[in-house]
Amino acid sequence: MTQCCINPSILSADFVNLEAELQRISTADAVHVDVMDNHFVPNLTIGLPVVQRIREVSPIPLDAHLMIADADRWAPGFADAGLASVTFHAEASIAPVKLARELRSRGSKAGMAIRPATPVEPYLDMLSELDMLLIMTVEPGFGGQAFLDLTLPKIRRARAAIDGSGIGVAIQVDGGITEETIVRAAEAGANVFVAGSAVYGAEDPAAAIERLRREANRTLPAVTGE
């Protein structure tokens, strides 16, 4: 639980100079790639061919967040592309357990995301099928939104269930993460943090990553009592 990961989102990067933008976050734990289809969310970003190319030039592993409809059909292709982690939305999957197992069988870690208004309780029994649970702290689809504090109780409930089960599932939060909100999210039990504007909006992204990591690591030991 004490391992903190900072995964900057390239949604806030300069897409014209994406290879250079990836180098600017080379000290991060992974690059968070937001895939949006203009169906599941009202925005369109990039598809599998571009993600494959990003993987070829990225200095750090890829953490894909698929905000797409019909995840059961499309998500396995991202695992086949060699991504370290592939996260699908519970709301976009008919058979989330089957899909999580398929992602793992193809070599990727399996993540499942839920929107701010989606309860976590119906999915707690499938924690053993997941490597990561992504609790959205904004509505998916756009960057630059403010952190929703109403998601904090959900993060706490998920952390209690994970700790009680003894299963090593990470809790990722995505949306509105700053040096201030990362503390609240870490206190609630999150340990993987997606930050877009806070990193790419900084003059020095590497320094911003280090500040976020420092704030989270300062909080996590206090939460776990270590």
PDB file of C-alpha atoms in Angstrom:
ATOM      1  CA  MET A   1       0.000   0.000   0.000  1.00  0.00           C
ATOM      2  CA  THR A   2       2.925   2.352   0.609  1.00  0.00           C
ATOM      3  CA  GLN A   3       4.200   2.308  -2.971  1.00  0.00           C
ATOM      4  CA  CYS A   4       3.311   5.594  -4.615  1.00  0.00           C
ATOM      5  CA  CYS A   5       3.174   5.897  -8.399  1.00  0.00           C
ATOM      6  CA  ILE A   6       2.841   9.103 -10.405  1.00  0.00           C
ATOM      7  CA  ASN A   7       1.440   8.537 -13.898  1.00  0.00           C
ATOM      8  CA  PRO A   8       1.202  11.802 -15.867  1.00  0.00           C
ATOM      9  CA  SER A   9      -1.578  12.005 -18.431  1.00  0.00           C
ATOM     10  CA  ILE A  10      -0.570  12.995 -21.939  1.00  0.00           C
ATOM     11  CA  LEU A  11      -4.056  14.431 -22.414  1.00  0.00           C
ATOM     12  CA  SER A  12      -2.441  17.694 -21.284  1.00  0.00           C
ATOM     13  CA  ALA A  13       0.658  17.264 -23.467  1.00  0.00           C
ATOM     14  CA  ASP A  14       1.490  18.881 -26.805  1.00  0.00           C
ATOM     15  CA  PHE A  15       0.335  16.209 -29.260  1.00  0.00           C
ATOM     16  CA  VAL A  16       2.316  17.771 -32.111  1.00  0.00           C
ATOM     17  CA  ASN A  17       5.543  17.113 -30.193  1.00  0.00           C
ATOM     18  CA  LEU A  18       4.494  13.993 -28.344  1.00  0.00           C
ATOM     19  CA  GLU A  19       7.828  12.167 -28.402  1.00  0.00           C
ATOM     20  CA  ALA A  20       9.545  15.162 -26.807  1.00  0.00           C
ATOM     21  CA  GLU A  21       6.693  15.463 -24.308  1.00  0.00           C
ATOM     22  CA  LEU A  22       7.222  11.844 -23.257  1.00  0.00           C
ATOM     23  CA  GLN A  23      10.878  12.563 -22.548  1.00  0.00           C
ATOM     24  CA  ARG A  24       9.852  15.405 -20.251  1.00  0.00           C
ATOM     25  CA  ILE A  25       8.120  12.916 -17.916  1.00  0.00           C
ATOM     26  CA  SER A  26      10.764  10.186 -18.019  1.00  0.00           C
ATOM     27  CA  THR A  27      11.102  10.294 -14.205  1.00  0.00           C
ATOM     28  CA  ALA A  28       7.455   9.242 -13.758  1.00  0.00           C
ATOM     29  CA  ASP A  29       6.369   5.670 -13.064  1.00  0.00           C
ATOM     30  CA  ALA A  30       4.272   5.342 -16.226  1.00  0.00           C
ATOM     31  CA  VAL A  31       2.636   7.461 -18.889  1.00  0.00           C
ATOM     32  CA  HIS A  32      -1.149   7.548 -18.635  1.00  0.00           C
ATOM     33  CA  VAL A  33      -2.706   7.318 -22.095  1.00  0.00           C
ATOM     34  CA  ASP A  34      -6.334   8.427 -22.330  1.00  0.00           C
ATOM     35  CA  VAL A  35      -8.177   6.710 -25.165  1.00  0.00           C
ATOM     36  CA  MET A  36     -11.579   8.293 -25.857  1.00  0.00           C
ATOM     37  CA  ASP A  37     -14.005   7.293 -28.604  1.00  0.00           C
ATOM     38  CA  ASN A  38     -16.630  10.095 -28.617  1.00  0.00           C
ATOM     39  CA  HIS A  39     -19.238   7.458 -27.644  1.00  0.00           C
ATOM     40  CA  PHE A  40     -18.583   6.421 -24.063  1.00  0.00           C
ATOM     41  CA  VAL A  41     -17.369   9.962 -23.382  1.00  0.00           C
ATOM     42  CA  PRO A  42     -18.032  13.162 -25.381  1.00  0.00           C
ATOM     43  CA  ASN A  43     -14.484  13.537 -26.620  1.00  0.00           C
ATOM     44  CA  LEU A  44     -12.197  11.913 -29.179  1.00  0.00           C
ATOM     45  CA  THR A  45      -8.465  11.427 -28.664  1.00  0.00           C
ATOM     46  CA  ILE A  46      -6.343   8.621 -30.111  1.00  0.00           C
ATOM     47  CA  GLY A  47      -6.713   4.988 -31.122  1.00  0.00           C
ATOM     48  CA  LEU A  48      -4.661   1.824 -31.038  1.00  0.00           C
ATOM     49  CA  PRO A  49      -2.237   2.655 -33.918  1.00  0.00           C
ATOM     50  CA  VAL A  50      -1.110   5.857 -32.179  1.00  0.00           C
ATOM     51  CA  VAL A  51      -0.874   4.084 -28.819  1.00  0.00           C
ATOM     52  CA  GLN A  52       1.347   1.441 -30.422  1.00  0.00           C
ATOM     53  CA  ARG A  53       3.653   4.149 -31.727  1.00  0.00           C
ATOM     54  CA  ILE A  54       3.733   5.877 -28.326  1.00  0.00           C
ATOM     55  CA  ARG A  55       4.846   2.604 -26.774  1.00  0.00           C
ATOM     56  CA  GLU A  56       7.720   2.379 -29.253  1.00  0.00           C
ATOM     57  CA  VAL A  57       9.158   5.766 -28.273  1.00  0.00           C
ATOM     58  CA  SER A  58       8.162   6.080 -24.612  1.00  0.00           C
ATOM     59  CA  PRO A  59      10.968   5.904 -22.016  1.00  0.00           C
ATOM     60  CA  ILE A  60       8.522   4.574 -19.406  1.00  0.00           C
ATOM     61  CA  PRO A  61       5.716   1.959 -19.422  1.00  0.00           C
ATOM     62  CA  LEU A  62       2.252   2.731 -20.766  1.00  0.00           C
ATOM     63  CA  ASP A  63      -0.821   2.804 -18.544  1.00  0.00           C
ATOM     64  CA  ALA A  64      -3.833   2.940 -20.886  1.00  0.00           C
ATOM     65  CA  HIS A  65      -7.214   4.218 -19.704  1.00  0.00           C
ATOM     66  CA  LEU A  66      -9.861   3.144 -22.189  1.00  0.00           C
ATOM     67  CA  MET A  67     -12.852   5.482 -22.092  1.00  0.00           C
ATOM     68  CA  ILE A  68     -14.502   3.585 -24.905  1.00  0.00           C
ATOM     69  CA  ALA A  69     -17.735   1.700 -25.536  1.00  0.00           C
ATOM     70  CA  ASP A  70     -17.744  -2.070 -26.066  1.00  0.00           C
ATOM     71  CA  ALA A  71     -14.622  -2.589 -23.995  1.00  0.00           C
ATOM     72  CA  ASP A  72     -15.004  -6.361 -24.169  1.00  0.00           C
ATOM     73  CA  ARG A  73     -14.333  -6.193 -27.895  1.00  0.00           C
ATOM     74  CA  TRP A  74     -11.607  -3.567 -28.085  1.00  0.00           C
ATOM     75  CA  ALA A  75      -9.579  -3.718 -24.854  1.00  0.00           C
ATOM     76  CA  PRO A  76      -7.710  -6.985 -25.602  1.00  0.00           C
ATOM     77  CA  GLY A  77      -6.041  -5.385 -28.620  1.00  0.00           C
ATOM     78  CA  PHE A  78      -4.340  -2.884 -26.345  1.00  0.00           C
ATOM     79  CA  ALA A  79      -2.941  -5.721 -24.240  1.00  0.00           C
ATOM     80  CA  ASP A  80      -1.682  -7.381 -27.431  1.00  0.00           C
ATOM     81  CA  ALA A  81       0.189  -4.140 -28.175  1.00  0.00           C
ATOM     82  CA  GLY A  82       2.408  -4.791 -25.168  1.00  0.00           C
ATOM     83  CA  LEU A  83       1.066  -2.175 -22.768  1.00  0.00           C
ATOM     84  CA  ALA A  84       2.022  -2.572 -19.129  1.00  0.00           C
ATOM     85  CA  SER A  85      -1.500  -1.871 -17.907  1.00  0.00           C
ATOM     86  CA  VAL A  86      -4.895  -1.675 -19.590  1.00  0.00           C
ATOM     87  CA  THR A  87      -7.866  -0.212 -17.737  1.00  0.00           C
ATOM     88  CA  PHE A  88     -11.441  -0.549 -18.990  1.00  0.00           C
ATOM     89  CA  HIS A  89     -14.602   0.993 -17.565  1.00  0.00           C
ATOM     90  CA  ALA A  90     -16.975  -1.243 -15.627  1.00  0.00           C
ATOM     91  CA  GLU A  91     -19.852   0.696 -17.185  1.00  0.00           C
ATOM     92  CA  ALA A  92     -18.624  -0.265 -20.685  1.00  0.00           C
ATOM     93  CA  SER A  93     -18.122  -3.998 -20.066  1.00  0.00           C
ATOM     94  CA  ILE A  94     -20.721  -6.743 -20.148  1.00  0.00           C
ATOM     95  CA  ALA A  95     -18.360  -9.364 -18.696  1.00  0.00           C
ATOM     96  CA  PRO A  96     -15.718  -7.553 -16.600  1.00  0.00           C
ATOM     97  CA  VAL A  97     -14.305 -10.697 -14.970  1.00  0.00           C
ATOM     98  CA  LYS A  98     -13.819 -12.389 -18.333  1.00  0.00           C
ATOM     99  CA  LEU A  99     -12.242  -9.238 -19.757  1.00  0.00           C
ATOM    100  CA  ALA A 100      -9.866  -8.789 -16.819  1.00  0.00           C
ATOM    101  CA  ARG A 101      -8.710 -12.390 -17.181  1.00  0.00           C
ATOM    102  CA  GLU A 102      -8.208 -11.926 -20.899  1.00  0.00           C
ATOM    103  CA  LEU A 103      -6.059  -8.828 -20.384  1.00  0.00           C
ATOM    104  CA  ARG A 104      -3.887 -10.679 -17.896  1.00  0.00           C
ATOM    105  CA  SER A 105      -3.579 -13.689 -20.180  1.00  0.00           C
ATOM    106  CA  ARG A 106      -2.235 -11.375 -22.904  1.00  0.00           C
ATOM    107  CA  GLY A 107       0.481  -9.979 -20.668  1.00  0.00           C
ATOM    108  CA  SER A 108      -0.990  -6.720 -19.337  1.00  0.00           C
ATOM    109  CA  LYS A 109      -2.038  -5.816 -15.852  1.00  0.00           C
ATOM    110  CA  ALA A 110      -5.808  -5.544 -15.640  1.00  0.00           C
ATOM    111  CA  GLY A 111      -7.404  -2.353 -14.381  1.00  0.00           C
ATOM    112  CA  MET A 112     -11.057  -1.451 -14.010  1.00  0.00           C
ATOM    113  CA  ALA A 113     -12.378   2.095 -13.761  1.00  0.00           C
ATOM    114  CA  ILE A 114     -15.602   3.454 -12.316  1.00  0.00           C
ATOM    115  CA  ARG A 115     -17.184   6.875 -12.756  1.00  0.00           C
ATOM    116  CA  PRO A 116     -17.710   9.169  -9.740  1.00  0.00           C
ATOM    117  CA  ALA A 117     -21.379   8.174  -9.408  1.00  0.00           C
ATOM    118  CA  THR A 118     -20.805   4.425  -9.867  1.00  0.00           C
ATOM    119  CA  PRO A 119     -20.806   2.544  -6.548  1.00  0.00           C
ATOM    120  CA  VAL A 120     -17.782   0.387  -5.812  1.00  0.00           C
ATOM    121  CA  GLU A 121     -19.610  -2.251  -3.744  1.00  0.00           C
ATOM    122  CA  PRO A 122     -20.911  -4.381  -6.668  1.00  0.00           C
ATOM    123  CA  TYR A 123     -17.311  -4.928  -7.810  1.00  0.00           C
ATOM    124  CA  LEU A 124     -15.570  -5.728  -4.522  1.00  0.00           C
ATOM    125  CA  ASP A 125     -16.025  -9.472  -5.005  1.00  0.00           C
ATOM    126  CA  MET A 126     -13.918  -9.369  -8.177  1.00  0.00           C
ATOM    127  CA  LEU A 127     -10.906  -7.631  -6.651  1.00  0.00           C
ATOM    128  CA  SER A 128      -8.825 -10.786  -7.029  1.00  0.00           C
ATOM    129  CA  GLU A 129      -9.283 -10.504 -10.811  1.00  0.00           C
ATOM    130  CA  LEU A 130      -7.762  -7.020 -10.900  1.00  0.00           C
ATOM    131  CA  ASP A 131      -4.355  -5.461 -10.517  1.00  0.00           C
ATOM    132  CA  MET A 132      -5.752  -1.946 -10.187  1.00  0.00           C
ATOM    133  CA  LEU A 133      -9.032  -0.211  -9.430  1.00  0.00           C
ATOM    134  CA  LEU A 134      -9.334   3.266 -10.957  1.00  0.00           C
ATOM    135  CA  ILE A 135     -11.741   5.529  -9.110  1.00  0.00           C
ATOM    136  CA  MET A 136     -12.440   8.561 -11.254  1.00  0.00           C
ATOM    137  CA  THR A 137     -12.250  11.768  -9.253  1.00  0.00           C
ATOM    138  CA  VAL A 138     -13.815  13.781 -12.099  1.00  0.00           C
ATOM    139  CA  GLU A 139     -16.262  12.875 -14.825  1.00  0.00           C
ATOM    140  CA  PRO A 140     -14.277  11.122 -17.569  1.00  0.00           C
ATOM    141  CA  GLY A 141     -13.873  12.808 -20.925  1.00  0.00           C
ATOM    142  CA  PHE A 142     -11.999  16.068 -20.385  1.00  0.00           C
ATOM    143  CA  GLY A 143      -8.841  17.261 -18.682  1.00  0.00           C
ATOM    144  CA  GLY A 144      -8.486  20.233 -16.361  1.00  0.00           C
ATOM    145  CA  GLN A 145     -11.491  19.481 -14.127  1.00  0.00           C
ATOM    146  CA  ALA A 146     -11.625  20.120 -10.378  1.00  0.00           C
ATOM    147  CA  PHE A 147     -11.209  17.206  -7.961  1.00  0.00           C
ATOM    148  CA  LEU A 148     -14.510  15.829  -6.627  1.00  0.00           C
ATOM    149  CA  ASP A 149     -14.266  15.348  -2.867  1.00  0.00           C
ATOM    150  CA  LEU A 150     -17.432  13.269  -2.942  1.00  0.00           C
ATOM    151  CA  THR A 151     -15.291  10.398  -4.265  1.00  0.00           C
ATOM    152  CA  LEU A 152     -13.173  10.231  -1.098  1.00  0.00           C
ATOM    153  CA  PRO A 153     -15.572   7.990   0.880  1.00  0.00           C
ATOM    154  CA  LYS A 154     -15.615   5.572  -2.049  1.00  0.00           C
ATOM    155  CA  ILE A 155     -11.815   5.447  -2.076  1.00  0.00           C
ATOM    156  CA  ARG A 156     -11.854   4.722   1.664  1.00  0.00           C
ATOM    157  CA  ARG A 157     -14.356   1.885   1.236  1.00  0.00           C
ATOM    158  CA  ALA A 158     -12.324   0.379  -1.571  1.00  0.00           C
ATOM    159  CA  ARG A 159      -9.112   0.614   0.464  1.00  0.00           C
ATOM    160  CA  ALA A 160     -10.763  -1.055   3.466  1.00  0.00           C
ATOM    161  CA  ALA A 161     -12.015  -3.904   1.266  1.00  0.00           C
ATOM    162  CA  ILE A 162      -8.611  -4.378  -0.372  1.00  0.00           C
ATOM    163  CA  ASP A 163      -6.737  -4.327   2.920  1.00  0.00           C
ATOM    164  CA  GLY A 164      -9.269  -6.694   4.444  1.00  0.00           C
ATOM    165  CA  SER A 165      -8.889  -9.154   1.580  1.00  0.00           C
ATOM    166  CA  GLY A 166      -5.104  -9.154   1.648  1.00  0.00           C
ATOM    167  CA  ILE A 167      -5.034  -8.801  -2.142  1.00  0.00           C
ATOM    168  CA  GLY A 168      -2.429  -6.450  -3.578  1.00  0.00           C
ATOM    169  CA  VAL A 169      -4.706  -4.289  -5.710  1.00  0.00           C
ATOM    170  CA  ALA A 170      -3.631  -0.709  -6.394  1.00  0.00           C
ATOM    171  CA  ILE A 171      -6.112   2.149  -6.189  1.00  0.00           C
ATOM    172  CA  GLN A 172      -5.609   4.742  -8.896  1.00  0.00           C
ATOM    173  CA  VAL A 173      -7.265   8.157  -8.932  1.00  0.00           C
ATOM    174  CA  ASP A 174      -7.630  10.274 -12.038  1.00  0.00           C
ATOM    175  CA  GLY A 175      -8.807  13.858 -12.270  1.00  0.00           C
ATOM    176  CA  GLY A 176      -7.976  17.124 -10.547  1.00  0.00           C
ATOM    177  CA  ILE A 177      -4.788  15.807  -8.920  1.00  0.00           C
ATOM    178  CA  THR A 178      -2.591  18.611  -7.593  1.00  0.00           C
ATOM    179  CA  GLU A 179      -0.068  18.955  -4.762  1.00  0.00           C
ATOM    180  CA  GLU A 180      -3.025  19.715  -2.485  1.00  0.00           C
ATOM    181  CA  THR A 181      -5.579  17.135  -3.612  1.00  0.00           C
ATOM    182  CA  ILE A 182      -3.043  14.309  -3.834  1.00  0.00           C
ATOM    183  CA  VAL A 183      -2.755  14.476  -0.046  1.00  0.00           C
ATOM    184  CA  ARG A 184      -6.502  13.970   0.425  1.00  0.00           C
ATOM    185  CA  ALA A 185      -6.566  11.141  -2.090  1.00  0.00           C
ATOM    186  CA  ALA A 186      -3.591   9.429  -0.440  1.00  0.00           C
ATOM    187  CA  GLU A 187      -5.132   9.816   3.007  1.00  0.00           C
ATOM    188  CA  ALA A 188      -8.262   8.091   1.677  1.00  0.00           C
ATOM    189  CA  GLY A 189      -6.205   5.158   0.414  1.00  0.00           C
ATOM    190  CA  ALA A 190      -5.158   5.820  -3.176  1.00  0.00           C
ATOM    191  CA  ASN A 191      -1.582   5.037  -4.156  1.00  0.00           C
ATOM    192  CA  VAL A 192      -1.448   5.572  -7.944  1.00  0.00           C
ATOM    193  CA  PHE A 193      -2.051   9.119  -9.106  1.00  0.00           C
ATOM    194  CA  VAL A 194      -2.823  10.421 -12.587  1.00  0.00           C
ATOM    195  CA  ALA A 195      -1.915  14.071 -13.060  1.00  0.00           C
ATOM    196  CA  GLY A 196      -2.234  15.996 -16.306  1.00  0.00           C
ATOM    197  CA  SER A 197      -2.359  19.756 -15.917  1.00  0.00           C
ATOM    198  CA  ALA A 198      -0.341  19.691 -12.692  1.00  0.00           C
ATOM    199  CA  VAL A 199       2.565  18.128 -14.580  1.00  0.00           C
ATOM    200  CA  TYR A 200       2.391  19.434 -18.125  1.00  0.00           C
ATOM    201  CA  GLY A 201       1.200  22.840 -16.983  1.00  0.00           C
ATOM    202  CA  ALA A 202       4.351  23.257 -14.906  1.00  0.00           C
ATOM    203  CA  GLU A 203       7.477  24.928 -16.234  1.00  0.00           C
ATOM    204  CA  ASP A 204       9.468  21.861 -15.175  1.00  0.00           C
ATOM    205  CA  PRO A 205       7.393  18.636 -15.449  1.00  0.00           C
ATOM    206  CA  ALA A 206      10.094  16.540 -13.767  1.00  0.00           C
ATOM    207  CA  ALA A 207      10.104  18.846 -10.753  1.00  0.00           C
ATOM    208  CA  ALA A 208       6.298  18.749 -10.641  1.00  0.00           C
ATOM    209  CA  ILE A 209       6.386  14.941 -10.651  1.00  0.00           C
ATOM    210  CA  GLU A 210       8.847  14.953  -7.754  1.00  0.00           C
ATOM    211  CA  ARG A 211       6.690  17.377  -5.740  1.00  0.00           C
ATOM    212  CA  LEU A 212       3.609  15.218  -6.242  1.00  0.00           C
ATOM    213  CA  ARG A 213       5.541  12.082  -5.289  1.00  0.00           C
ATOM    214  CA  ARG A 214       6.907  13.770  -2.176  1.00  0.00           C
ATOM    215  CA  GLU A 215       3.456  14.861  -1.002  1.00  0.00           C
ATOM    216  CA  ALA A 216       1.965  11.418  -1.567  1.00  0.00           C
ATOM    217  CA  ASN A 217       4.844   9.549   0.066  1.00  0.00           C
ATOM    218  CA  ARG A 218       4.690  11.852   3.058  1.00  0.00           C
ATOM    219  CA  THR A 219       1.037  10.894   3.524  1.00  0.00           C
ATOM    220  CA  LEU A 220       1.052   7.161   2.774  1.00  0.00           C
ATOM    221  CA  PRO A 221       3.312   6.061   5.679  1.00  0.00           C
ATOM    222  CA  ALA A 222       1.045   7.944   8.095  1.00  0.00           C
ATOM    223  CA  VAL A 223      -1.997   6.158   6.672  1.00  0.00           C
ATOM    224  CA  THR A 224      -0.428   2.704   6.979  1.00  0.00           C
ATOM    225  CA  GLY A 225       1.250   3.372  10.311  1.00  0.00           C
ATOM    226  CA  GLU A 226       4.733   2.627   8.963  1.00  0.00           C
TER     227      GLU A 226
END
